């Protein structure tokens, strides 16, 4: 295998089925596999068993929970790191169970990595509402306070990350010497070498300040890569379909009864 796609899932079998289809629809010439990590979820386990034969390049792992294990960025980090360790593909991509990709997502990332020689490459994304319609509000959806959300949108607009009238978000990772840097790359946008992820694994410790600022595992990974001055390239293409409604941007209801930002 050249690429392992990792999907962590819990309590959302219908979304998992959509994510599996998205990986299967990838127009990629290189051999790739889809590693599904079931986070102690009977419903997802049952749906996979009852779906009939899975595609030959799909394998799943059932990760049980101990008494102290809860949903949150720490748990996600540990499961992502576990999947990286058990894979032997040189490249790793992550597709969350509620997101999808354009069919040329992986191929365009591999082309970018081959062209630049970089171990970390990423795409851009399209922000979509839960129902799949474009998210066009001029407000950052990750801000709890609407006023703060509008201010952050204005900052990102000035930086060229977002523009009114389009749901495309041009994420990037600015170098250390850039004032007021943009440090924003979603996990689903990355293609990372396994070698790099073993050197710089996902951080699994989060504190009150992280919770207040909604700093997730993708943010901490981006910060780590930036601190290490790891060269990063971007395809410039919005090939990730990022569906809003996860724990980082839905403040109207509990994401998971066991959820906690800090373990």
PDB file of C-alpha atoms in Angstrom:
ATOM      1  CA  UNK A   1       0.000   0.000   0.000  1.00  0.00           C
ATOM      2  CA  UNK A   2       1.183   3.532  -0.772  1.00  0.00           C
ATOM      3  CA  UNK A   3      -1.495   5.348   1.255  1.00  0.00           C
ATOM      4  CA  UNK A   4      -3.456   4.439   4.370  1.00  0.00           C
ATOM      5  CA  UNK A   5      -6.646   6.450   4.892  1.00  0.00           C
ATOM      6  CA  UNK A   6      -7.622   6.499   8.570  1.00  0.00           C
ATOM      7  CA  UNK A   7     -11.210   7.077   9.722  1.00  0.00           C
ATOM      8  CA  UNK A   8     -12.148   7.165  13.407  1.00  0.00           C
ATOM      9  CA  UNK A   9     -15.831   6.627  14.035  1.00  0.00           C
ATOM     10  CA  UNK A  10     -18.309   6.384  16.874  1.00  0.00           C
ATOM     11  CA  UNK A  11     -22.153   6.217  16.905  1.00  0.00           C
ATOM     12  CA  UNK A  12     -22.576   7.459  13.306  1.00  0.00           C
ATOM     13  CA  UNK A  13     -22.854   4.373  11.058  1.00  0.00           C
ATOM     14  CA  UNK A  14     -24.762   6.207   8.312  1.00  0.00           C
ATOM     15  CA  UNK A  15     -22.021   8.822   8.027  1.00  0.00           C
ATOM     16  CA  UNK A  16     -19.358   6.120   8.135  1.00  0.00           C
ATOM     17  CA  UNK A  17     -20.992   4.464   5.122  1.00  0.00           C
ATOM     18  CA  UNK A  18     -20.756   7.761   3.230  1.00  0.00           C
ATOM     19  CA  UNK A  19     -17.068   8.153   4.177  1.00  0.00           C
ATOM     20  CA  UNK A  20     -16.331   4.604   2.977  1.00  0.00           C
ATOM     21  CA  UNK A  21     -17.944   5.398  -0.379  1.00  0.00           C
ATOM     22  CA  UNK A  22     -15.890   8.586  -0.653  1.00  0.00           C
ATOM     23  CA  UNK A  23     -12.626   6.671  -0.217  1.00  0.00           C
ATOM     24  CA  UNK A  24     -13.729   3.988  -2.675  1.00  0.00           C
ATOM     25  CA  UNK A  25     -14.516   6.693  -5.260  1.00  0.00           C
ATOM     26  CA  UNK A  26     -10.965   8.056  -5.176  1.00  0.00           C
ATOM     27  CA  UNK A  27      -9.444   8.165  -8.662  1.00  0.00           C
ATOM     28  CA  UNK A  28      -5.984   7.155  -7.559  1.00  0.00           C
ATOM     29  CA  UNK A  29      -3.601   4.999  -9.526  1.00  0.00           C
ATOM     30  CA  UNK A  30      -1.585   3.959  -6.468  1.00  0.00           C
ATOM     31  CA  UNK A  31      -2.624   1.131  -4.129  1.00  0.00           C
ATOM     32  CA  UNK A  32      -4.357   2.428  -0.998  1.00  0.00           C
ATOM     33  CA  UNK A  33      -6.240   1.075   1.986  1.00  0.00           C
ATOM     34  CA  UNK A  34      -8.948   2.377   4.312  1.00  0.00           C
ATOM     35  CA  UNK A  35      -8.342   1.696   8.005  1.00  0.00           C
ATOM     36  CA  UNK A  36     -11.505   2.238  10.074  1.00  0.00           C
ATOM     37  CA  UNK A  37     -11.062   2.592  13.833  1.00  0.00           C
ATOM     38  CA  UNK A  38     -14.312   1.830  15.668  1.00  0.00           C
ATOM     39  CA  UNK A  39     -14.154   3.753  18.937  1.00  0.00           C
ATOM     40  CA  UNK A  40     -15.935   1.211  21.167  1.00  0.00           C
ATOM     41  CA  UNK A  41     -19.076   1.509  19.050  1.00  0.00           C
ATOM     42  CA  UNK A  42     -21.461  -1.447  18.761  1.00  0.00           C
ATOM     43  CA  UNK A  43     -23.688   0.335  16.212  1.00  0.00           C
ATOM     44  CA  UNK A  44     -20.822   0.909  13.772  1.00  0.00           C
ATOM     45  CA  UNK A  45     -19.487  -2.604  14.378  1.00  0.00           C
ATOM     46  CA  UNK A  46     -22.907  -4.085  13.617  1.00  0.00           C
ATOM     47  CA  UNK A  47     -23.375  -1.944  10.497  1.00  0.00           C
ATOM     48  CA  UNK A  48     -20.061  -3.159   9.064  1.00  0.00           C
ATOM     49  CA  UNK A  49     -20.899  -6.812   9.806  1.00  0.00           C
ATOM     50  CA  UNK A  50     -24.362  -6.519   8.269  1.00  0.00           C
ATOM     51  CA  UNK A  51     -23.279  -4.543   5.185  1.00  0.00           C
ATOM     52  CA  UNK A  52     -21.985  -7.656   3.503  1.00  0.00           C
ATOM     53  CA  UNK A  53     -18.478  -8.061   2.077  1.00  0.00           C
ATOM     54  CA  UNK A  54     -16.465  -4.881   2.393  1.00  0.00           C
ATOM     55  CA  UNK A  55     -14.142  -3.721  -0.388  1.00  0.00           C
ATOM     56  CA  UNK A  56     -10.870  -5.643  -0.333  1.00  0.00           C
ATOM     57  CA  UNK A  57      -8.858  -2.583   0.713  1.00  0.00           C
ATOM     58  CA  UNK A  58     -11.003  -1.846   3.802  1.00  0.00           C
ATOM     59  CA  UNK A  59     -10.061  -3.159   7.221  1.00  0.00           C
ATOM     60  CA  UNK A  60     -11.409  -2.229  10.605  1.00  0.00           C
ATOM     61  CA  UNK A  61     -10.185  -2.261  14.184  1.00  0.00           C
ATOM     62  CA  UNK A  62     -12.418  -2.280  17.261  1.00  0.00           C
ATOM     63  CA  UNK A  63     -10.818  -0.088  19.949  1.00  0.00           C
ATOM     64  CA  UNK A  64     -12.350  -0.779  23.349  1.00  0.00           C
ATOM     65  CA  UNK A  65     -12.583   1.796  26.127  1.00  0.00           C
ATOM     66  CA  UNK A  66     -11.426   1.605  29.697  1.00  0.00           C
ATOM     67  CA  UNK A  67     -13.274   3.202  32.641  1.00  0.00           C
ATOM     68  CA  UNK A  68     -11.555   6.567  32.184  1.00  0.00           C
ATOM     69  CA  UNK A  69     -11.780   6.839  28.395  1.00  0.00           C
ATOM     70  CA  UNK A  70     -14.009   9.611  27.023  1.00  0.00           C
ATOM     71  CA  UNK A  71     -14.643  11.199  23.629  1.00  0.00           C
ATOM     72  CA  UNK A  72     -12.607  14.290  22.849  1.00  0.00           C
ATOM     73  CA  UNK A  73      -9.420  15.476  21.156  1.00  0.00           C
ATOM     74  CA  UNK A  74      -7.195  13.457  23.502  1.00  0.00           C
ATOM     75  CA  UNK A  75      -8.962  10.211  22.632  1.00  0.00           C
ATOM     76  CA  UNK A  76      -8.941  11.069  18.918  1.00  0.00           C
ATOM     77  CA  UNK A  77      -5.193  11.742  19.065  1.00  0.00           C
ATOM     78  CA  UNK A  78      -4.459   8.396  20.687  1.00  0.00           C
ATOM     79  CA  UNK A  79      -6.553   6.513  18.128  1.00  0.00           C
ATOM     80  CA  UNK A  80      -4.937   8.363  15.227  1.00  0.00           C
ATOM     81  CA  UNK A  81      -1.470   7.571  16.594  1.00  0.00           C
ATOM     82  CA  UNK A  82      -2.444   3.908  17.013  1.00  0.00           C
ATOM     83  CA  UNK A  83      -3.603   3.716  13.395  1.00  0.00           C
ATOM     84  CA  UNK A  84      -0.337   5.268  12.194  1.00  0.00           C
ATOM     85  CA  UNK A  85       1.695   2.707  14.147  1.00  0.00           C
ATOM     86  CA  UNK A  86      -0.163  -0.320  12.775  1.00  0.00           C
ATOM     87  CA  UNK A  87      -0.017   0.916   9.189  1.00  0.00           C
ATOM     88  CA  UNK A  88       2.986   0.194   7.023  1.00  0.00           C
ATOM     89  CA  UNK A  89       2.063   2.527   4.162  1.00  0.00           C
ATOM     90  CA  UNK A  90       4.538   5.381   3.622  1.00  0.00           C
ATOM     91  CA  UNK A  91       1.719   7.965   3.400  1.00  0.00           C
ATOM     92  CA  UNK A  92      -1.193   8.611   5.782  1.00  0.00           C
ATOM     93  CA  UNK A  93      -4.400  10.593   5.180  1.00  0.00           C
ATOM     94  CA  UNK A  94      -7.281  11.150   7.583  1.00  0.00           C
ATOM     95  CA  UNK A  95     -10.963  11.307   6.696  1.00  0.00           C
ATOM     96  CA  UNK A  96     -13.334  11.988   9.596  1.00  0.00           C
ATOM     97  CA  UNK A  97     -16.555  10.003   9.405  1.00  0.00           C
ATOM     98  CA  UNK A  98     -18.688  13.120   8.773  1.00  0.00           C
ATOM     99  CA  UNK A  99     -16.600  14.469   5.875  1.00  0.00           C
ATOM    100  CA  UNK A 100     -16.006  13.498   2.238  1.00  0.00           C
ATOM    101  CA  UNK A 101     -13.437  14.118  -0.489  1.00  0.00           C
ATOM    102  CA  UNK A 102     -13.476  15.040  -4.148  1.00  0.00           C
ATOM    103  CA  UNK A 103     -12.505  11.972  -6.237  1.00  0.00           C
ATOM    104  CA  UNK A 104      -9.065  13.414  -7.060  1.00  0.00           C
ATOM    105  CA  UNK A 105      -8.199  14.397  -3.468  1.00  0.00           C
ATOM    106  CA  UNK A 106      -5.551  11.747  -2.798  1.00  0.00           C
ATOM    107  CA  UNK A 107      -4.133  11.817  -6.319  1.00  0.00           C
ATOM    108  CA  UNK A 108      -3.624  15.587  -6.234  1.00  0.00           C
ATOM    109  CA  UNK A 109      -1.923  15.358  -2.838  1.00  0.00           C
ATOM    110  CA  UNK A 110       0.420  12.597  -3.991  1.00  0.00           C
ATOM    111  CA  UNK A 111       1.307  14.648  -7.082  1.00  0.00           C
ATOM    112  CA  UNK A 112       2.079  17.644  -4.857  1.00  0.00           C
ATOM    113  CA  UNK A 113       4.272  15.537  -2.569  1.00  0.00           C
ATOM    114  CA  UNK A 114       6.161  14.043  -5.533  1.00  0.00           C
ATOM    115  CA  UNK A 115       6.672  17.462  -7.112  1.00  0.00           C
ATOM    116  CA  UNK A 116       7.905  19.201  -3.935  1.00  0.00           C
ATOM    117  CA  UNK A 117       9.565  16.366  -2.053  1.00  0.00           C
ATOM    118  CA  UNK A 118       7.788  17.511   1.100  1.00  0.00           C
ATOM    119  CA  UNK A 119       6.617  15.121   3.807  1.00  0.00           C
ATOM    120  CA  UNK A 120       3.581  17.291   4.628  1.00  0.00           C
ATOM    121  CA  UNK A 121       1.137  18.463   1.965  1.00  0.00           C
ATOM    122  CA  UNK A 122      -2.474  19.559   2.225  1.00  0.00           C
ATOM    123  CA  UNK A 123      -5.486  20.692   0.244  1.00  0.00           C
ATOM    124  CA  UNK A 124      -8.063  23.410   0.747  1.00  0.00           C
ATOM    125  CA  UNK A 125     -11.679  22.724   1.728  1.00  0.00           C
ATOM    126  CA  UNK A 126     -15.298  23.616   1.109  1.00  0.00           C
ATOM    127  CA  UNK A 127     -17.313  24.385   4.240  1.00  0.00           C
ATOM    128  CA  UNK A 128     -20.760  22.811   4.118  1.00  0.00           C
ATOM    129  CA  UNK A 129     -23.726  22.873   6.445  1.00  0.00           C
ATOM    130  CA  UNK A 130     -24.942  19.616   7.953  1.00  0.00           C
ATOM    131  CA  UNK A 131     -27.393  19.206   5.022  1.00  0.00           C
ATOM    132  CA  UNK A 132     -24.620  19.627   2.432  1.00  0.00           C
ATOM    133  CA  UNK A 133     -25.477  23.186   1.386  1.00  0.00           C
ATOM    134  CA  UNK A 134     -22.624  25.730   1.186  1.00  0.00           C
ATOM    135  CA  UNK A 135     -21.806  27.585   4.404  1.00  0.00           C
ATOM    136  CA  UNK A 136     -21.872  31.245   3.362  1.00  0.00           C
ATOM    137  CA  UNK A 137     -22.270  33.090   6.665  1.00  0.00           C
ATOM    138  CA  UNK A 138     -19.636  35.754   7.236  1.00  0.00           C
ATOM    139  CA  UNK A 139     -18.900  34.338  10.669  1.00  0.00           C
ATOM    140  CA  UNK A 140     -16.276  31.892  11.828  1.00  0.00           C
ATOM    141  CA  UNK A 141     -18.254  28.750  12.772  1.00  0.00           C
ATOM    142  CA  UNK A 142     -15.739  27.705  15.420  1.00  0.00           C
ATOM    143  CA  UNK A 143     -16.370  30.761  17.615  1.00  0.00           C
ATOM    144  CA  UNK A 144     -18.953  30.355  20.374  1.00  0.00           C
ATOM    145  CA  UNK A 145     -19.694  34.090  20.517  1.00  0.00           C
ATOM    146  CA  UNK A 146     -21.270  35.493  17.306  1.00  0.00           C
ATOM    147  CA  UNK A 147     -19.390  38.783  17.617  1.00  0.00           C
ATOM    148  CA  UNK A 148     -16.078  36.973  17.996  1.00  0.00           C
ATOM    149  CA  UNK A 149     -17.037  34.817  15.011  1.00  0.00           C
ATOM    150  CA  UNK A 150     -17.606  37.860  12.812  1.00  0.00           C
ATOM    151  CA  UNK A 151     -14.307  39.392  13.941  1.00  0.00           C
ATOM    152  CA  UNK A 152     -12.403  36.178  13.182  1.00  0.00           C
ATOM    153  CA  UNK A 153     -14.064  35.930   9.764  1.00  0.00           C
ATOM    154  CA  UNK A 154     -12.930  39.503   9.023  1.00  0.00           C
ATOM    155  CA  UNK A 155      -9.375  38.589  10.058  1.00  0.00           C
ATOM    156  CA  UNK A 156      -9.387  35.482   7.862  1.00  0.00           C
ATOM    157  CA  UNK A 157     -10.836  37.504   4.988  1.00  0.00           C
ATOM    158  CA  UNK A 158      -8.007  40.020   5.294  1.00  0.00           C
ATOM    159  CA  UNK A 159      -5.562  37.099   5.229  1.00  0.00           C
ATOM    160  CA  UNK A 160      -7.120  35.663   2.069  1.00  0.00           C
ATOM    161  CA  UNK A 161      -8.394  32.489   3.744  1.00  0.00           C
ATOM    162  CA  UNK A 162     -12.108  33.157   3.163  1.00  0.00           C
ATOM    163  CA  UNK A 163     -14.088  35.342   0.790  1.00  0.00           C
ATOM    164  CA  UNK A 164     -17.775  36.391   0.847  1.00  0.00           C
ATOM    165  CA  UNK A 165     -20.003  34.470  -1.525  1.00  0.00           C
ATOM    166  CA  UNK A 166     -17.972  31.246  -1.527  1.00  0.00           C
ATOM    167  CA  UNK A 167     -17.678  28.330   0.880  1.00  0.00           C
ATOM    168  CA  UNK A 168     -14.053  27.670  -0.110  1.00  0.00           C
ATOM    169  CA  UNK A 169     -11.572  28.035   2.735  1.00  0.00           C
ATOM    170  CA  UNK A 170      -7.918  28.448   1.720  1.00  0.00           C
ATOM    171  CA  UNK A 171      -6.215  27.045   4.788  1.00  0.00           C
ATOM    172  CA  UNK A 172      -2.496  27.351   5.269  1.00  0.00           C
ATOM    173  CA  UNK A 173       0.365  27.140   7.747  1.00  0.00           C
ATOM    174  CA  UNK A 174       2.370  30.351   7.903  1.00  0.00           C
ATOM    175  CA  UNK A 175       6.105  30.301   8.793  1.00  0.00           C
ATOM    176  CA  UNK A 176       7.366  31.364  12.222  1.00  0.00           C
ATOM    177  CA  UNK A 177       8.454  34.823  11.101  1.00  0.00           C
ATOM    178  CA  UNK A 178       4.996  35.872   9.798  1.00  0.00           C
ATOM    179  CA  UNK A 179       3.172  38.383  12.059  1.00  0.00           C
ATOM    180  CA  UNK A 180      -0.376  37.361  13.065  1.00  0.00           C
ATOM    181  CA  UNK A 181       0.051  34.028  11.277  1.00  0.00           C
ATOM    182  CA  UNK A 182      -2.607  31.757   9.849  1.00  0.00           C
ATOM    183  CA  UNK A 183      -2.256  28.337  11.506  1.00  0.00           C
ATOM    184  CA  UNK A 184      -5.203  26.451  10.092  1.00  0.00           C
ATOM    185  CA  UNK A 185      -5.137  23.081   8.334  1.00  0.00           C
ATOM    186  CA  UNK A 186      -7.872  20.541   9.038  1.00  0.00           C
ATOM    187  CA  UNK A 187      -6.893  16.923   9.626  1.00  0.00           C
ATOM    188  CA  UNK A 188      -8.829  15.882   6.519  1.00  0.00           C
ATOM    189  CA  UNK A 189      -6.755  18.194   4.317  1.00  0.00           C
ATOM    190  CA  UNK A 190      -3.405  16.582   5.156  1.00  0.00           C
ATOM    191  CA  UNK A 191      -1.347  13.920   3.433  1.00  0.00           C
ATOM    192  CA  UNK A 192       1.574  13.172   5.755  1.00  0.00           C
ATOM    193  CA  UNK A 193       4.425  10.742   5.559  1.00  0.00           C
ATOM    194  CA  UNK A 194       4.202   7.983   8.164  1.00  0.00           C
ATOM    195  CA  UNK A 195       7.847   8.697   9.010  1.00  0.00           C
ATOM    196  CA  UNK A 196       6.895  12.276   9.922  1.00  0.00           C
ATOM    197  CA  UNK A 197       3.896  11.211  12.014  1.00  0.00           C
ATOM    198  CA  UNK A 198       6.087   8.820  13.982  1.00  0.00           C
ATOM    199  CA  UNK A 199       8.480  11.700  14.650  1.00  0.00           C
ATOM    200  CA  UNK A 200       5.685  14.190  15.403  1.00  0.00           C
ATOM    201  CA  UNK A 201       2.673  12.255  16.708  1.00  0.00           C
ATOM    202  CA  UNK A 202      -0.647  13.849  17.594  1.00  0.00           C
ATOM    203  CA  UNK A 203      -0.553  15.450  21.039  1.00  0.00           C
ATOM    204  CA  UNK A 204      -3.014  13.829  23.436  1.00  0.00           C
ATOM    205  CA  UNK A 205      -2.860  16.274  26.345  1.00  0.00           C
ATOM    206  CA  UNK A 206      -5.269  19.224  26.443  1.00  0.00           C
ATOM    207  CA  UNK A 207      -5.890  21.759  29.208  1.00  0.00           C
ATOM    208  CA  UNK A 208      -8.415  24.438  30.164  1.00  0.00           C
ATOM    209  CA  UNK A 209      -6.817  26.999  27.857  1.00  0.00           C
ATOM    210  CA  UNK A 210      -7.121  24.582  24.916  1.00  0.00           C
ATOM    211  CA  UNK A 211     -10.783  24.028  25.767  1.00  0.00           C
ATOM    212  CA  UNK A 212     -11.458  27.761  25.996  1.00  0.00           C
ATOM    213  CA  UNK A 213      -9.778  28.395  22.632  1.00  0.00           C
ATOM    214  CA  UNK A 214     -11.216  25.204  21.029  1.00  0.00           C
ATOM    215  CA  UNK A 215      -7.724  23.931  20.228  1.00  0.00           C
ATOM    216  CA  UNK A 216      -8.091  20.429  18.792  1.00  0.00           C
ATOM    217  CA  UNK A 217      -5.628  17.751  17.749  1.00  0.00           C
ATOM    218  CA  UNK A 218      -5.339  19.161  14.215  1.00  0.00           C
ATOM    219  CA  UNK A 219      -4.425  22.587  15.610  1.00  0.00           C
ATOM    220  CA  UNK A 220      -1.725  21.122  17.830  1.00  0.00           C
ATOM    221  CA  UNK A 221      -0.306  19.072  14.971  1.00  0.00           C
ATOM    222  CA  UNK A 222      -0.091  22.201  12.807  1.00  0.00           C
ATOM    223  CA  UNK A 223       1.614  24.077  15.649  1.00  0.00           C
ATOM    224  CA  UNK A 224       4.138  21.256  16.100  1.00  0.00           C
ATOM    225  CA  UNK A 225       4.990  21.142  12.391  1.00  0.00           C
ATOM    226  CA  UNK A 226       5.377  24.910  12.361  1.00  0.00           C
ATOM    227  CA  UNK A 227       7.657  24.932  15.408  1.00  0.00           C
ATOM    228  CA  UNK A 228       9.844  22.299  13.766  1.00  0.00           C
ATOM    229  CA  UNK A 229       9.918  24.338  10.530  1.00  0.00           C
ATOM    230  CA  UNK A 230       8.736  21.314   8.560  1.00  0.00           C
ATOM    231  CA  UNK A 231       8.357  22.277   4.868  1.00  0.00           C
ATOM    232  CA  UNK A 232       4.687  22.248   3.868  1.00  0.00           C
ATOM    233  CA  UNK A 233       3.054  22.503   0.437  1.00  0.00           C
ATOM    234  CA  UNK A 234      -0.542  22.934  -0.679  1.00  0.00           C
ATOM    235  CA  UNK A 235      -2.350  21.709  -3.784  1.00  0.00           C
ATOM    236  CA  UNK A 236      -4.432  24.899  -3.854  1.00  0.00           C
ATOM    237  CA  UNK A 237      -7.515  22.797  -4.546  1.00  0.00           C
ATOM    238  CA  UNK A 238     -10.610  22.574  -2.256  1.00  0.00           C
ATOM    239  CA  UNK A 239     -10.920  18.800  -2.370  1.00  0.00           C
ATOM    240  CA  UNK A 240     -12.133  18.257   1.228  1.00  0.00           C
ATOM    241  CA  UNK A 241     -15.858  18.650   1.875  1.00  0.00           C
ATOM    242  CA  UNK A 242     -15.943  19.737   5.515  1.00  0.00           C
ATOM    243  CA  UNK A 243     -19.418  19.245   6.995  1.00  0.00           C
ATOM    244  CA  UNK A 244     -20.157  21.462   9.988  1.00  0.00           C
ATOM    245  CA  UNK A 245     -21.854  19.951  13.022  1.00  0.00           C
ATOM    246  CA  UNK A 246     -18.985  18.233  14.878  1.00  0.00           C
ATOM    247  CA  UNK A 247     -17.910  18.879  18.449  1.00  0.00           C
ATOM    248  CA  UNK A 248     -15.707  21.847  17.496  1.00  0.00           C
ATOM    249  CA  UNK A 249     -18.495  23.939  15.937  1.00  0.00           C
ATOM    250  CA  UNK A 250     -21.902  22.707  17.149  1.00  0.00           C
ATOM    251  CA  UNK A 251     -22.638  24.418  20.452  1.00  0.00           C
ATOM    252  CA  UNK A 252     -26.381  23.741  20.480  1.00  0.00           C
ATOM    253  CA  UNK A 253     -26.298  20.152  21.733  1.00  0.00           C
ATOM    254  CA  UNK A 254     -23.941  17.630  23.349  1.00  0.00           C
ATOM    255  CA  UNK A 255     -21.743  15.923  20.764  1.00  0.00           C
ATOM    256  CA  UNK A 256     -21.371  12.746  22.804  1.00  0.00           C
ATOM    257  CA  UNK A 257     -22.588  11.941  26.313  1.00  0.00           C
ATOM    258  CA  UNK A 258     -19.034  10.981  27.292  1.00  0.00           C
ATOM    259  CA  UNK A 259     -17.377  13.987  25.631  1.00  0.00           C
ATOM    260  CA  UNK A 260     -14.733  15.978  27.488  1.00  0.00           C
ATOM    261  CA  UNK A 261     -12.053  18.313  26.127  1.00  0.00           C
ATOM    262  CA  UNK A 262      -9.779  17.158  28.924  1.00  0.00           C
ATOM    263  CA  UNK A 263      -9.457  13.510  30.041  1.00  0.00           C
TER     264      UNK A 263
END
